[in-house]
PDB file of N, CA and C in Angstrom:
ATOM      1  N   MET A   1       0.839  -1.175   0.000  1.00 65.00           N
ATOM      2  CA  MET A   1       0.000   0.000   0.000  1.00 65.00           C
ATOM      3  C   MET A   1       0.891   1.247   0.000  1.00 65.00           C
ATOM      4  N   GLU A   2       0.606   2.167  -0.899  1.00 79.00           N
ATOM      5  CA  GLU A   2       1.364   3.408  -0.984  1.00 79.00           C
ATOM      6  C   GLU A   2       0.877   4.386   0.083  1.00 79.00           C
ATOM      7  N   LEU A   3       1.815   4.967   0.811  1.00 89.00           N
ATOM      8  CA  LEU A   3       1.459   5.949   1.828  1.00 89.00           C
ATOM      9  C   LEU A   3       0.946   7.222   1.170  1.00 89.00           C
ATOM     10  N   LYS A   4      -0.076   7.801   1.779  1.00 97.00           N
ATOM     11  CA  LYS A   4      -0.548   9.114   1.351  1.00 97.00           C
ATOM     12  C   LYS A   4       0.294  10.153   2.075  1.00 97.00           C
ATOM     13  N   LYS A   5       0.530  11.276   1.412  1.00 98.00           N
ATOM     14  CA  LYS A   5       1.382  12.319   1.982  1.00 98.00           C
ATOM     15  C   LYS A   5       0.534  13.417   2.613  1.00 98.00           C
ATOM     16  N   LEU A   6       0.886  13.794   3.848  1.00 98.00           N
ATOM     17  CA  LEU A   6       0.159  14.819   4.583  1.00 98.00           C
ATOM     18  C   LEU A   6       1.139  15.844   5.127  1.00 98.00           C
ATOM     19  N   LEU A   7       0.844  17.113   4.880  1.00 98.00           N
ATOM     20  CA  LEU A   7       1.647  18.223   5.384  1.00 98.00           C
ATOM     21  C   LEU A   7       0.867  18.927   6.483  1.00 98.00           C
ATOM     22  N   MET A   8       1.443  18.978   7.689  1.00 97.00           N
ATOM     23  CA  MET A   8       0.866  19.761   8.784  1.00 97.00           C
ATOM     24  C   MET A   8       1.619  21.082   8.849  1.00 97.00           C
ATOM     25  N   ILE A   9       0.888  22.158   8.724  1.00 97.00           N
ATOM     26  CA  ILE A   9       1.473  23.488   8.878  1.00 97.00           C
ATOM     27  C   ILE A   9       1.040  23.980  10.252  1.00 97.00           C
ATOM     28  N   VAL A  10       1.999  24.032  11.180  1.00 94.00           N
ATOM     29  CA  VAL A  10       1.720  24.265  12.590  1.00 94.00           C
ATOM     30  C   VAL A  10       2.210  25.644  13.022  1.00 94.00           C
ATOM     31  N   ASN A  11       1.306  26.410  13.608  1.00 93.00           N
ATOM     32  CA  ASN A  11       1.669  27.684  14.221  1.00 93.00           C
ATOM     33  C   ASN A  11       2.053  27.383  15.666  1.00 93.00           C
ATOM     34  N   PRO A  12       3.351  27.438  16.013  1.00 88.00           N
ATOM     35  CA  PRO A  12       3.774  27.065  17.360  1.00 88.00           C
ATOM     36  C   PRO A  12       3.330  28.052  18.432  1.00 88.00           C
ATOM     37  N   ARG A  13       2.889  29.240  18.036  1.00 86.00           N
ATOM     38  CA  ARG A  13       2.442  30.233  19.015  1.00 86.00           C
ATOM     39  C   ARG A  13       0.987  30.042  19.401  1.00 86.00           C
ATOM     40  N   ALA A  14       0.236  29.302  18.608  1.00 82.00           N
ATOM     41  CA  ALA A  14      -1.185  29.079  18.887  1.00 82.00           C
ATOM     42  C   ALA A  14      -1.344  28.084  20.029  1.00 82.00           C
ATOM     43  N   GLY A  15      -2.234  28.401  20.933  1.00 68.00           N
ATOM     44  CA  GLY A  15      -2.529  27.483  22.020  1.00 68.00           C
ATOM     45  C   GLY A  15      -1.347  27.198  22.919  1.00 68.00           C
ATOM     46  N   ARG A  16      -0.532  28.222  23.173  1.00 66.00           N
ATOM     47  CA  ARG A  16       0.666  28.017  23.997  1.00 66.00           C
ATOM     48  C   ARG A  16       0.334  27.488  25.386  1.00 66.00           C
ATOM     49  N   ASN A  17      -0.868  27.801  25.859  1.00 61.00           N
ATOM     50  CA  ASN A  17      -1.261  27.342  27.190  1.00 61.00           C
ATOM     51  C   ASN A  17      -2.008  26.010  27.151  1.00 61.00           C
ATOM     52  N   LYS A  18      -2.152  25.438  25.957  1.00 63.00           N
ATOM     53  CA  LYS A  18      -2.847  24.163  25.813  1.00 63.00           C
ATOM     54  C   LYS A  18      -1.853  23.017  25.770  1.00 63.00           C
ATOM     55  N   SER A  19      -2.324  21.855  26.158  1.00 59.00           N
ATOM     56  CA  SER A  19      -1.516  20.642  26.067  1.00 59.00           C
ATOM     57  C   SER A  19      -1.272  20.298  24.601  1.00 59.00           C
ATOM     58  N   ARG A  20      -0.089  19.812  24.283  1.00 63.00           N
ATOM     59  CA  ARG A  20       0.224  19.362  22.923  1.00 63.00           C
ATOM     60  C   ARG A  20      -0.176  17.901  22.729  1.00 63.00           C
ATOM     61  N   GLY A  21      -0.682  17.267  23.785  1.00 66.00           N
ATOM     62  CA  GLY A  21      -1.089  15.873  23.699  1.00 66.00           C
ATOM     63  C   GLY A  21      -2.047  15.586  22.555  1.00 66.00           C
ATOM     64  N   PRO A  22      -3.130  16.373  22.386  1.00 78.00           N
ATOM     65  CA  PRO A  22      -4.052  16.103  21.277  1.00 78.00           C
ATOM     66  C   PRO A  22      -3.390  16.203  19.902  1.00 78.00           C
ATOM     67  N   LEU A  23      -2.426  17.096  19.749  1.00 82.00           N
ATOM     68  CA  LEU A  23      -1.714  17.212  18.478  1.00 82.00           C
ATOM     69  C   LEU A  23      -0.896  15.949  18.209  1.00 82.00           C
ATOM     70  N   PHE A  24      -0.207  15.457  19.230  1.00 86.00           N
ATOM     71  CA  PHE A  24       0.565  14.225  19.074  1.00 86.00           C
ATOM     72  C   PHE A  24      -0.361  13.036  18.817  1.00 86.00           C
ATOM     73  N   ASP A  25      -1.515  13.010  19.486  1.00 90.00           N
ATOM     74  CA  ASP A  25      -2.493  11.944  19.254  1.00 90.00           C
ATOM     75  C   ASP A  25      -2.978  11.974  17.808  1.00 90.00           C
ATOM     76  N   ALA A  26      -3.259  13.173  17.302  1.00 90.00           N
ATOM     77  CA  ALA A  26      -3.723  13.306  15.912  1.00 90.00           C
ATOM     78  C   ALA A  26      -2.644  12.834  14.951  1.00 90.00           C
ATOM     79  N   ALA A  27      -1.397  13.217  15.199  1.00 92.00           N
ATOM     80  CA  ALA A  27      -0.291  12.789  14.330  1.00 92.00           C
ATOM     81  C   ALA A  27      -0.157  11.264  14.345  1.00 92.00           C
ATOM     82  N   ALA A  28      -0.274  10.659  15.516  1.00 93.00           N
ATOM     83  CA  ALA A  28      -0.170   9.202  15.614  1.00 93.00           C
ATOM     84  C   ALA A  28      -1.323   8.528  14.871  1.00 93.00           C
ATOM     85  N   THR A  29      -2.528   9.047  15.035  1.00 94.00           N
ATOM     86  CA  THR A  29      -3.699   8.474  14.368  1.00 94.00           C
ATOM     87  C   THR A  29      -3.571   8.582  12.855  1.00 94.00           C
ATOM     88  N   LEU A  30      -3.127   9.738  12.372  1.00 94.00           N
ATOM     89  CA  LEU A  30      -2.951   9.917  10.933  1.00 94.00           C
ATOM     90  C   LEU A  30      -1.868   8.987  10.388  1.00 94.00           C
ATOM     91  N   SER A  31      -0.800   8.824  11.123  1.00 94.00           N
ATOM     92  CA  SER A  31       0.271   7.924  10.707  1.00 94.00           C
ATOM     93  C   SER A  31      -0.236   6.483  10.640  1.00 94.00           C
ATOM     94  N   GLU A  32      -0.987   6.072  11.646  1.00 94.00           N
ATOM     95  CA  GLU A  32      -1.556   4.717  11.668  1.00 94.00           C
ATOM     96  C   GLU A  32      -2.559   4.510  10.533  1.00 94.00           C
ATOM     97  N   ALA A  33      -3.172   5.598  10.055  1.00 93.00           N
ATOM     98  CA  ALA A  33      -4.153   5.514   8.969  1.00 93.00           C
ATOM     99  C   ALA A  33      -3.483   5.487   7.588  1.00 93.00           C
ATOM    100  N   GLY A  34      -2.155   5.501   7.560  1.00 94.00           N
ATOM    101  CA  GLY A  34      -1.462   5.366   6.285  1.00 94.00           C
ATOM    102  C   GLY A  34      -0.936   6.657   5.688  1.00 94.00           C
ATOM    103  N   TYR A  35      -0.795   7.695   6.516  1.00 96.00           N
ATOM    104  CA  TYR A  35      -0.249   8.965   6.027  1.00 96.00           C
ATOM    105  C   TYR A  35       1.210   9.113   6.442  1.00 96.00           C
ATOM    106  N   ALA A  36       2.033   9.546   5.504  1.00 97.00           N
ATOM    107  CA  ALA A  36       3.402   9.938   5.798  1.00 97.00           C
ATOM    108  C   ALA A  36       3.345  11.427   6.126  1.00 97.00           C
ATOM    109  N   LEU A  37       3.665  11.777   7.365  1.00 97.00           N
ATOM    110  CA  LEU A  37       3.530  13.155   7.829  1.00 97.00           C
ATOM    111  C   LEU A  37       4.810  13.957   7.666  1.00 97.00           C
ATOM    112  N   THR A  38       4.623  15.189   7.245  1.00 97.00           N
ATOM    113  CA  THR A  38       5.668  16.199   7.269  1.00 97.00           C
ATOM    114  C   THR A  38       5.107  17.342   8.097  1.00 97.00           C
ATOM    115  N   ILE A  39       5.884  17.827   9.049  1.00 95.00           N
ATOM    116  CA  ILE A  39       5.414  18.919   9.902  1.00 95.00           C
ATOM    117  C   ILE A  39       6.285  20.136   9.662  1.00 95.00           C
ATOM    118  N   HIS A  40       5.613  21.252   9.348  1.00 97.00           N
ATOM    119  CA  HIS A  40       6.302  22.529   9.147  1.00 97.00           C
ATOM    120  C   HIS A  40       5.840  23.493  10.228  1.00 97.00           C
ATOM    121  N   ARG A  41       6.770  23.974  11.029  1.00 95.00           N
ATOM    122  CA  ARG A  41       6.464  24.988  12.051  1.00 95.00           C
ATOM    123  C   ARG A  41       6.630  26.360  11.413  1.00 95.00           C
ATOM    124  N   THR A  42       5.581  27.175  11.508  1.00 97.00           N
ATOM    125  CA  THR A  42       5.655  28.505  10.910  1.00 97.00           C
ATOM    126  C   THR A  42       6.621  29.381  11.699  1.00 97.00           C
ATOM    127  N   THR A  43       7.175  30.380  10.991  1.00 96.00           N
ATOM    128  CA  THR A  43       8.162  31.252  11.609  1.00 96.00           C
ATOM    129  C   THR A  43       7.693  32.693  11.738  1.00 96.00           C
ATOM    130  N   GLY A  44       6.518  33.010  11.202  1.00 95.00           N
ATOM    131  CA  GLY A  44       6.017  34.380  11.294  1.00 95.00           C
ATOM    132  C   GLY A  44       4.860  34.600  10.342  1.00 95.00           C
ATOM    133  N   ASN A  45       4.385  35.826  10.305  1.00 96.00           N
ATOM    134  CA  ASN A  45       3.263  36.176   9.435  1.00 96.00           C
ATOM    135  C   ASN A  45       3.593  35.865   7.984  1.00 96.00           C
ATOM    136  N   GLY A  46       2.652  35.221   7.305  1.00 97.00           N
ATOM    137  CA  GLY A  46       2.810  34.916   5.894  1.00 97.00           C
ATOM    138  C   GLY A  46       3.479  33.588   5.596  1.00 97.00           C
ATOM    139  N   ASP A  47       4.146  32.996   6.584  1.00 98.00           N
ATOM    140  CA  ASP A  47       4.873  31.753   6.351  1.00 98.00           C
ATOM    141  C   ASP A  47       3.926  30.597   6.019  1.00 98.00           C
ATOM    142  N   ALA A  48       2.779  30.526   6.673  1.00 98.00           N
ATOM    143  CA  ALA A  48       1.829  29.440   6.393  1.00 98.00           C
ATOM    144  C   ALA A  48       1.332  29.520   4.954  1.00 98.00           C
ATOM    145  N   ALA A  49       1.028  30.736   4.487  1.00 98.00           N
ATOM    146  CA  ALA A  49       0.541  30.919   3.110  1.00 98.00           C
ATOM    147  C   ALA A  49       1.622  30.539   2.108  1.00 98.00           C
ATOM    148  N   GLU A  50       2.841  30.998   2.341  1.00 98.00           N
ATOM    149  CA  GLU A  50       3.933  30.704   1.418  1.00 98.00           C
ATOM    150  C   GLU A  50       4.252  29.215   1.388  1.00 98.00           C
ATOM    151  N   THR A  51       4.228  28.574   2.542  1.00 98.00           N
ATOM    152  CA  THR A  51       4.504  27.139   2.607  1.00 98.00           C
ATOM    153  C   THR A  51       3.418  26.355   1.883  1.00 98.00           C
ATOM    154  N   ALA A  52       2.158  26.718   2.119  1.00 98.00           N
ATOM    155  CA  ALA A  52       1.043  26.027   1.454  1.00 98.00           C
ATOM    156  C   ALA A  52       1.139  26.182  -0.057  1.00 98.00           C
ATOM    157  N   ALA A  53       1.477  27.381  -0.517  1.00 98.00           N
ATOM    158  CA  ALA A  53       1.571  27.627  -1.963  1.00 98.00           C
ATOM    159  C   ALA A  53       2.763  26.910  -2.576  1.00 98.00           C
ATOM    160  N   ARG A  54       3.876  26.900  -1.865  1.00 98.00           N
ATOM    161  CA  ARG A  54       5.115  26.310  -2.396  1.00 98.00           C
ATOM    162  C   ARG A  54       5.100  24.782  -2.332  1.00 98.00           C
ATOM    163  N   GLU A  55       4.568  24.208  -1.257  1.00 98.00           N
ATOM    164  CA  GLU A  55       4.686  22.768  -1.036  1.00 98.00           C
ATOM    165  C   GLU A  55       3.364  22.007  -1.106  1.00 98.00           C
ATOM    166  N   GLY A  56       2.246  22.698  -0.954  1.00 98.00           N
ATOM    167  CA  GLY A  56       0.949  22.035  -0.862  1.00 98.00           C
ATOM    168  C   GLY A  56       0.605  21.114  -2.007  1.00 98.00           C
ATOM    169  N   GLY A  57       1.023  21.469  -3.211  1.00 97.00           N
ATOM    170  CA  GLY A  57       0.720  20.659  -4.377  1.00 97.00           C
ATOM    171  C   GLY A  57       1.394  19.301  -4.390  1.00 97.00           C
ATOM    172  N   ASP A  58       2.387  19.107  -3.527  1.00 97.00           N
ATOM    173  CA  ASP A  58       3.100  17.838  -3.453  1.00 97.00           C
ATOM    174  C   ASP A  58       2.454  16.857  -2.476  1.00 97.00           C
ATOM    175  N   TYR A  59       1.342  17.258  -1.850  1.00 98.00           N
ATOM    176  CA  TYR A  59       0.714  16.457  -0.802  1.00 98.00           C
ATOM    177  C   TYR A  59      -0.721  16.106  -1.156  1.00 98.00           C
ATOM    178  N   ASP A  60      -1.199  15.015  -0.566  1.00 98.00           N
ATOM    179  CA  ASP A  60      -2.596  14.609  -0.718  1.00 98.00           C
ATOM    180  C   ASP A  60      -3.500  15.423   0.206  1.00 98.00           C
ATOM    181  N   VAL A  61      -2.967  15.783   1.375  1.00 98.00           N
ATOM    182  CA  VAL A  61      -3.717  16.529   2.383  1.00 98.00           C
ATOM    183  C   VAL A  61      -2.793  17.557   3.018  1.00 98.00           C
ATOM    184  N   VAL A  62      -3.331  18.762   3.269  1.00 98.00           N
ATOM    185  CA  VAL A  62      -2.627  19.777   4.048  1.00 98.00           C
ATOM    186  C   VAL A  62      -3.507  20.095   5.249  1.00 98.00           C
ATOM    187  N   VAL A  63      -2.919  20.073   6.447  1.00 97.00           N
ATOM    188  CA  VAL A  63      -3.657  20.350   7.674  1.00 97.00           C
ATOM    189  C   VAL A  63      -3.092  21.605   8.316  1.00 97.00           C
ATOM    190  N   ALA A  64      -3.966  22.585   8.534  1.00 96.00           N
ATOM    191  CA  ALA A  64      -3.593  23.801   9.252  1.00 96.00           C
ATOM    192  C   ALA A  64      -3.785  23.538  10.740  1.00 96.00           C
ATOM    193  N   VAL A  65      -2.750  23.805  11.531  1.00 93.00           N
ATOM    194  CA  VAL A  65      -2.817  23.616  12.975  1.00 93.00           C
ATOM    195  C   VAL A  65      -2.506  24.953  13.621  1.00 93.00           C
ATOM    196  N   GLY A  66      -3.527  25.568  14.190  1.00 92.00           N
ATOM    197  CA  GLY A  66      -3.316  26.869  14.815  1.00 92.00           C
ATOM    198  C   GLY A  66      -4.619  27.595  15.029  1.00 92.00           C
ATOM    199  N   ARG A  67      -4.529  28.909  14.934  1.00 90.00           N
ATOM    200  CA  ARG A  67      -5.693  29.761  15.133  1.00 90.00           C
ATOM    201  C   ARG A  67      -6.342  30.058  13.790  1.00 90.00           C
ATOM    202  N   ASP A  68      -7.391  30.867  13.842  1.00 91.00           N
ATOM    203  CA  ASP A  68      -8.116  31.214  12.625  1.00 91.00           C
ATOM    204  C   ASP A  68      -7.205  31.856  11.578  1.00 91.00           C
ATOM    205  N   GLY A  69      -6.235  32.643  12.015  1.00 93.00           N
ATOM    206  CA  GLY A  69      -5.314  33.279  11.077  1.00 93.00           C
ATOM    207  C   GLY A  69      -4.450  32.272  10.340  1.00 93.00           C
ATOM    208  N   THR A  70      -4.050  31.213  11.030  1.00 95.00           N
ATOM    209  CA  THR A  70      -3.265  30.156  10.391  1.00 95.00           C
ATOM    210  C   THR A  70      -4.097  29.474   9.320  1.00 95.00           C
ATOM    211  N   LEU A  71      -5.349  29.164   9.648  1.00 95.00           N
ATOM    212  CA  LEU A  71      -6.245  28.548   8.672  1.00 95.00           C
ATOM    213  C   LEU A  71      -6.424  29.463   7.467  1.00 95.00           C
ATOM    214  N   ASN A  72      -6.635  30.743   7.707  1.00 96.00           N
ATOM    215  CA  ASN A  72      -6.804  31.716   6.623  1.00 96.00           C
ATOM    216  C   ASN A  72      -5.579  31.740   5.717  1.00 96.00           C
ATOM    217  N   GLU A  73      -4.399  31.753   6.305  1.00 98.00           N
ATOM    218  CA  GLU A  73      -3.174  31.771   5.503  1.00 98.00           C
ATOM    219  C   GLU A  73      -3.026  30.506   4.670  1.00 98.00           C
ATOM    220  N   VAL A  74      -3.295  29.346   5.278  1.00 98.00           N
ATOM    221  CA  VAL A  74      -3.147  28.093   4.547  1.00 98.00           C
ATOM    222  C   VAL A  74      -4.123  28.054   3.378  1.00 98.00           C
ATOM    223  N   ILE A  75      -5.362  28.462   3.609  1.00 98.00           N
ATOM    224  CA  ILE A  75      -6.342  28.503   2.518  1.00 98.00           C
ATOM    225  C   ILE A  75      -5.870  29.447   1.422  1.00 98.00           C
ATOM    226  N   SER A  76      -5.388  30.618   1.797  1.00 98.00           N
ATOM    227  CA  SER A  76      -4.905  31.589   0.810  1.00 98.00           C
ATOM    228  C   SER A  76      -3.768  31.010  -0.022  1.00 98.00           C
ATOM    229  N   GLY A  77      -2.856  30.301   0.624  1.00 98.00           N
ATOM    230  CA  GLY A  77      -1.748  29.684  -0.100  1.00 98.00           C
ATOM    231  C   GLY A  77      -2.216  28.587  -1.036  1.00 98.00           C
ATOM    232  N   LEU A  78      -3.139  27.755  -0.569  1.00 98.00           N
ATOM    233  CA  LEU A  78      -3.636  26.662  -1.409  1.00 98.00           C
ATOM    234  C   LEU A  78      -4.435  27.175  -2.596  1.00 98.00           C
ATOM    235  N   MET A  79      -5.073  28.315  -2.451  1.00 98.00           N
ATOM    236  CA  MET A  79      -5.864  28.871  -3.554  1.00 98.00           C
ATOM    237  C   MET A  79      -4.983  29.273  -4.741  1.00 98.00           C
ATOM    238  N   ARG A  80      -3.694  29.413  -4.517  1.00 98.00           N
ATOM    239  CA  ARG A  80      -2.770  29.746  -5.609  1.00 98.00           C
ATOM    240  C   ARG A  80      -2.456  28.534  -6.482  1.00 98.00           C
ATOM    241  N   LEU A  81      -2.798  27.353  -5.997  1.00 98.00           N
ATOM    242  CA  LEU A  81      -2.459  26.119  -6.711  1.00 98.00           C
ATOM    243  C   LEU A  81      -3.534  25.753  -7.721  1.00 98.00           C
ATOM    244  N   GLU A  82      -3.096  25.188  -8.821  1.00 96.00           N
ATOM    245  CA  GLU A  82      -4.040  24.709  -9.826  1.00 96.00           C
ATOM    246  C   GLU A  82      -4.712  23.424  -9.341  1.00 96.00           C
ATOM    247  N   LYS A  83      -3.916  22.507  -8.799  1.00 96.00           N
ATOM    248  CA  LYS A  83      -4.442  21.257  -8.248  1.00 96.00           C
ATOM    249  C   LYS A  83      -4.274  21.330  -6.733  1.00 96.00           C
ATOM    250  N   ARG A  84      -5.393  21.423  -6.027  1.00 97.00           N
ATOM    251  CA  ARG A  84      -5.351  21.620  -4.585  1.00 97.00           C
ATOM    252  C   ARG A  84      -5.560  20.303  -3.832  1.00 97.00           C
ATOM    253  N   PRO A  85      -4.789  20.117  -2.763  1.00 98.00           N
ATOM    254  CA  PRO A  85      -4.993  18.935  -1.923  1.00 98.00           C
ATOM    255  C   PRO A  85      -6.210  19.135  -1.017  1.00 98.00           C
ATOM    256  N   LEU A  86      -6.603  18.064  -0.350  1.00 98.00           N
ATOM    257  CA  LEU A  86      -7.634  18.182   0.671  1.00 98.00           C
ATOM    258  C   LEU A  86      -7.092  19.041   1.801  1.00 98.00           C
ATOM    259  N   LEU A  87      -7.998  19.695   2.532  1.00 98.00           N
ATOM    260  CA  LEU A  87      -7.614  20.579   3.623  1.00 98.00           C
ATOM    261  C   LEU A  87      -8.208  20.082   4.927  1.00 98.00           C
ATOM    262  N   GLY A  88      -7.389  20.063   5.974  1.00 95.00           N
ATOM    263  CA  GLY A  88      -7.858  19.754   7.320  1.00 95.00           C
ATOM    264  C   GLY A  88      -7.534  20.902   8.244  1.00 95.00           C
ATOM    265  N   TYR A  89      -8.179  20.923   9.415  1.00 93.00           N
ATOM    266  CA  TYR A  89      -7.959  22.003  10.379  1.00 93.00           C
ATOM    267  C   TYR A  89      -8.004  21.441  11.785  1.00 93.00           C
ATOM    268  N   LEU A  90      -6.930  21.642  12.539  1.00 91.00           N
ATOM    269  CA  LEU A  90      -6.885  21.310  13.955  1.00 91.00           C
ATOM    270  C   LEU A  90      -6.772  22.630  14.710  1.00 91.00           C
ATOM    271  N   ALA A  91      -7.881  23.040  15.316  1.00 87.00           N
ATOM    272  CA  ALA A  91      -7.948  24.334  16.000  1.00 87.00           C
ATOM    273  C   ALA A  91      -7.131  24.299  17.287  1.00 87.00           C
ATOM    274  N   GLN A  92      -6.263  25.299  17.457  1.00 84.00           N
ATOM    275  CA  GLN A  92      -5.417  25.385  18.644  1.00 84.00           C
ATOM    276  C   GLN A  92      -5.538  26.727  19.358  1.00 84.00           C
ATOM    277  N   GLY A  93      -6.346  27.626  18.838  1.00 66.00           N
ATOM    278  CA  GLY A  93      -6.460  28.942  19.457  1.00 66.00           C
ATOM    279  C   GLY A  93      -7.388  28.946  20.652  1.00 66.00           C
ATOM    280  N   SER A  94      -7.574  30.125  21.222  1.00 62.00           N
ATOM    281  CA  SER A  94      -8.422  30.227  22.410  1.00 62.00           C
ATOM    282  C   SER A  94      -9.879  30.484  22.060  1.00 62.00           C
ATOM    283  N   THR A  95     -10.164  31.170  20.947  1.00 59.00           N
ATOM    284  CA  THR A  95     -11.560  31.443  20.599  1.00 59.00           C
ATOM    285  C   THR A  95     -12.032  30.634  19.411  1.00 59.00           C
ATOM    286  N   ASN A  96     -11.185  30.408  18.432  1.00 59.00           N
ATOM    287  CA  ASN A  96     -11.511  29.583  17.262  1.00 59.00           C
ATOM    288  C   ASN A  96     -12.855  29.946  16.660  1.00 59.00           C
ATOM    289  N   ASP A  97     -12.980  31.181  16.204  1.00 62.00           N
ATOM    290  CA  ASP A  97     -14.226  31.658  15.620  1.00 62.00           C
ATOM    291  C   ASP A  97     -14.703  30.774  14.489  1.00 62.00           C
ATOM    292  N   PHE A  98     -13.777  30.327  13.631  1.00 60.00           N
ATOM    293  CA  PHE A  98     -14.189  29.483  12.501  1.00 60.00           C
ATOM    294  C   PHE A  98     -14.796  28.185  13.000  1.00 60.00           C
ATOM    295  N   ALA A  99     -14.100  27.511  13.899  1.00 58.00           N
ATOM    296  CA  ALA A  99     -14.600  26.241  14.411  1.00 58.00           C
ATOM    297  C   ALA A  99     -15.931  26.436  15.135  1.00 58.00           C
ATOM    298  N   ALA A 100     -16.074  27.526  15.887  1.00 63.00           N
ATOM    299  CA  ALA A 100     -17.329  27.788  16.600  1.00 63.00           C
ATOM    300  C   ALA A 100     -18.475  28.022  15.639  1.00 63.00           C
ATOM    301  N   SER A 101     -18.186  28.670  14.500  1.00 68.00           N
ATOM    302  CA  SER A 101     -19.256  28.936  13.524  1.00 68.00           C
ATOM    303  C   SER A 101     -19.765  27.655  12.887  1.00 68.00           C
ATOM    304  N   LEU A 102     -18.956  26.591  12.899  1.00 63.00           N
ATOM    305  CA  LEU A 102     -19.364  25.296  12.352  1.00 63.00           C
ATOM    306  C   LEU A 102     -20.059  24.411  13.397  1.00 63.00           C
ATOM    307  N   HIS A 103     -20.114  24.912  14.628  1.00 60.00           N
ATOM    308  CA  HIS A 103     -20.690  24.175  15.768  1.00 60.00           C
ATOM    309  C   HIS A 103     -19.926  22.903  16.004  1.00 60.00           C
TER     310      HIS A 103
END
């Protein structure tokens, strides 16, 4: 079976007061489900968008891990691609307006 490729774009500043346990659990679950994970830690404003645009096309799935701004950047970066991968979101912020709007 060929592994599917998944890129996690992680904002390390999001959820600084939260446990990282759920993130590690998600990574383990995705790996067990047949995904080869690559994790990119963002370094500042715009990095998530640039990473998604530059590398997203090489993956089957891109997962934004962070706050609403991280999700916005990843979506903006993926929109630059002709062939877009699936998108996932692991909310790590304190308010997570996007996640709350989806109930």
